[in-house]
């Protein structure tokens, strides 16, 4: 099994510029509830993650990803594909 900590750390670094409230990030951190992101912020962030990891996150996947942990798992899955 791949170690997910490096991916979590990279995701956290990508979140930092968008984390206006300075929320401490965990796997359970919600993009909508905890970080209070609007749809434009989400789109900008998804583009940054796709560029960073050289992956494509489909709209269907985006709709299912609500937390940082779910995003880390999705990135791991997409990189393994």
mmCIF file of C-alpha atoms in Angstrom:
data_model
loop_
_atom_site.group_PDB
_atom_site.id
_atom_site.type_symbol
_atom_site.label_atom_id
_atom_site.label_comp_id
_atom_site.label_asym_id
_atom_site.label_seq_id
_atom_site.Cartn_x
_atom_site.Cartn_y
_atom_site.Cartn_z
ATOM 1 C CA UNK A 1 0.000 0.000 0.000
ATOM 2 C CA UNK A 2 1.269 3.425 -0.926
ATOM 3 C CA UNK A 3 2.055 5.844 1.866
ATOM 4 C CA UNK A 4 -0.567 8.579 1.668
ATOM 5 C CA UNK A 5 1.264 11.137 3.873
ATOM 6 C CA UNK A 6 3.304 12.685 1.028
ATOM 7 C CA UNK A 7 0.124 13.110 -1.004
ATOM 8 C CA UNK A 8 -1.700 14.580 2.014
ATOM 9 C CA UNK A 9 1.202 17.015 2.533
ATOM 10 C CA UNK A 10 1.122 18.098 -1.118
ATOM 11 C CA UNK A 11 -2.658 18.514 -1.037
ATOM 12 C CA UNK A 12 -2.337 20.549 2.171
ATOM 13 C CA UNK A 13 0.260 22.781 0.501
ATOM 14 C CA UNK A 14 -2.156 23.323 -2.407
ATOM 15 C CA UNK A 15 -4.968 24.171 0.030
ATOM 16 C CA UNK A 16 -2.873 26.735 1.920
ATOM 17 C CA UNK A 17 -3.458 29.713 -0.434
ATOM 18 C CA UNK A 18 -7.212 29.009 -0.352
ATOM 19 C CA UNK A 19 -7.375 28.425 3.439
ATOM 20 C CA UNK A 20 -8.396 31.969 4.397
ATOM 21 C CA UNK A 21 -9.534 30.942 7.895
ATOM 22 C CA UNK A 22 -6.355 29.022 8.757
ATOM 23 C CA UNK A 23 -8.268 25.809 9.439
ATOM 24 C CA UNK A 24 -6.118 22.903 10.661
ATOM 25 C CA UNK A 25 -6.341 20.218 8.006
ATOM 26 C CA UNK A 26 -7.211 16.590 8.724
ATOM 27 C CA UNK A 27 -8.677 13.795 6.597
ATOM 28 C CA UNK A 28 -12.116 14.874 7.885
ATOM 29 C CA UNK A 29 -11.775 18.558 6.904
ATOM 30 C CA UNK A 30 -14.715 19.450 4.671
ATOM 31 C CA UNK A 31 -14.188 21.796 1.730
ATOM 32 C CA UNK A 32 -17.723 23.218 1.915
ATOM 33 C CA UNK A 33 -18.375 23.230 5.671
ATOM 34 C CA UNK A 34 -14.963 23.772 7.296
ATOM 35 C CA UNK A 35 -13.148 25.765 4.611
ATOM 36 C CA UNK A 36 -16.359 27.450 3.364
ATOM 37 C CA UNK A 37 -15.298 27.315 -0.287
ATOM 38 C CA UNK A 38 -17.595 28.516 -3.035
ATOM 39 C CA UNK A 39 -17.806 26.838 -6.439
ATOM 40 C CA UNK A 40 -15.220 29.163 -8.023
ATOM 41 C CA UNK A 41 -12.676 28.378 -5.308
ATOM 42 C CA UNK A 42 -13.329 24.667 -5.783
ATOM 43 C CA UNK A 43 -12.740 24.929 -9.538
ATOM 44 C CA UNK A 44 -9.474 26.852 -9.046
ATOM 45 C CA UNK A 45 -8.316 24.339 -6.449
ATOM 46 C CA UNK A 46 -9.206 21.313 -8.601
ATOM 47 C CA UNK A 47 -7.193 22.814 -11.468
ATOM 48 C CA UNK A 48 -4.204 23.265 -9.132
ATOM 49 C CA UNK A 49 -4.456 19.647 -7.908
ATOM 50 C CA UNK A 50 -4.763 18.321 -11.459
ATOM 51 C CA UNK A 51 -1.651 20.260 -12.493
ATOM 52 C CA UNK A 52 0.318 19.242 -9.398
ATOM 53 C CA UNK A 53 -0.363 15.512 -9.752
ATOM 54 C CA UNK A 54 -0.824 15.381 -13.555
ATOM 55 C CA UNK A 55 -4.277 13.795 -13.219
ATOM 56 C CA UNK A 56 -7.819 14.537 -14.373
ATOM 57 C CA UNK A 57 -10.577 14.691 -11.758
ATOM 58 C CA UNK A 58 -13.920 14.190 -13.498
ATOM 59 C CA UNK A 59 -17.002 16.199 -12.578
ATOM 60 C CA UNK A 60 -18.572 13.014 -11.172
ATOM 61 C CA UNK A 61 -15.547 12.468 -8.920
ATOM 62 C CA UNK A 62 -15.604 16.109 -7.821
ATOM 63 C CA UNK A 63 -19.225 15.742 -6.740
ATOM 64 C CA UNK A 64 -18.278 12.802 -4.484
ATOM 65 C CA UNK A 65 -15.214 14.418 -2.888
ATOM 66 C CA UNK A 66 -16.255 16.333 0.221
ATOM 67 C CA UNK A 67 -13.229 16.022 2.512
ATOM 68 C CA UNK A 68 -9.456 16.291 2.335
ATOM 69 C CA UNK A 69 -9.136 12.554 3.041
ATOM 70 C CA UNK A 70 -11.458 11.686 0.167
ATOM 71 C CA UNK A 71 -9.366 13.868 -2.139
ATOM 72 C CA UNK A 72 -6.123 12.200 -1.034
ATOM 73 C CA UNK A 73 -7.679 8.771 -1.667
ATOM 74 C CA UNK A 74 -8.917 9.905 -5.112
ATOM 75 C CA UNK A 75 -5.459 11.209 -6.055
ATOM 76 C CA UNK A 76 -3.886 7.910 -4.991
ATOM 77 C CA UNK A 77 -6.442 5.965 -7.041
ATOM 78 C CA UNK A 78 -5.954 8.146 -10.123
ATOM 79 C CA UNK A 79 -2.160 7.922 -9.919
ATOM 80 C CA UNK A 80 -2.359 4.130 -9.699
ATOM 81 C CA UNK A 81 -4.615 3.903 -12.761
#
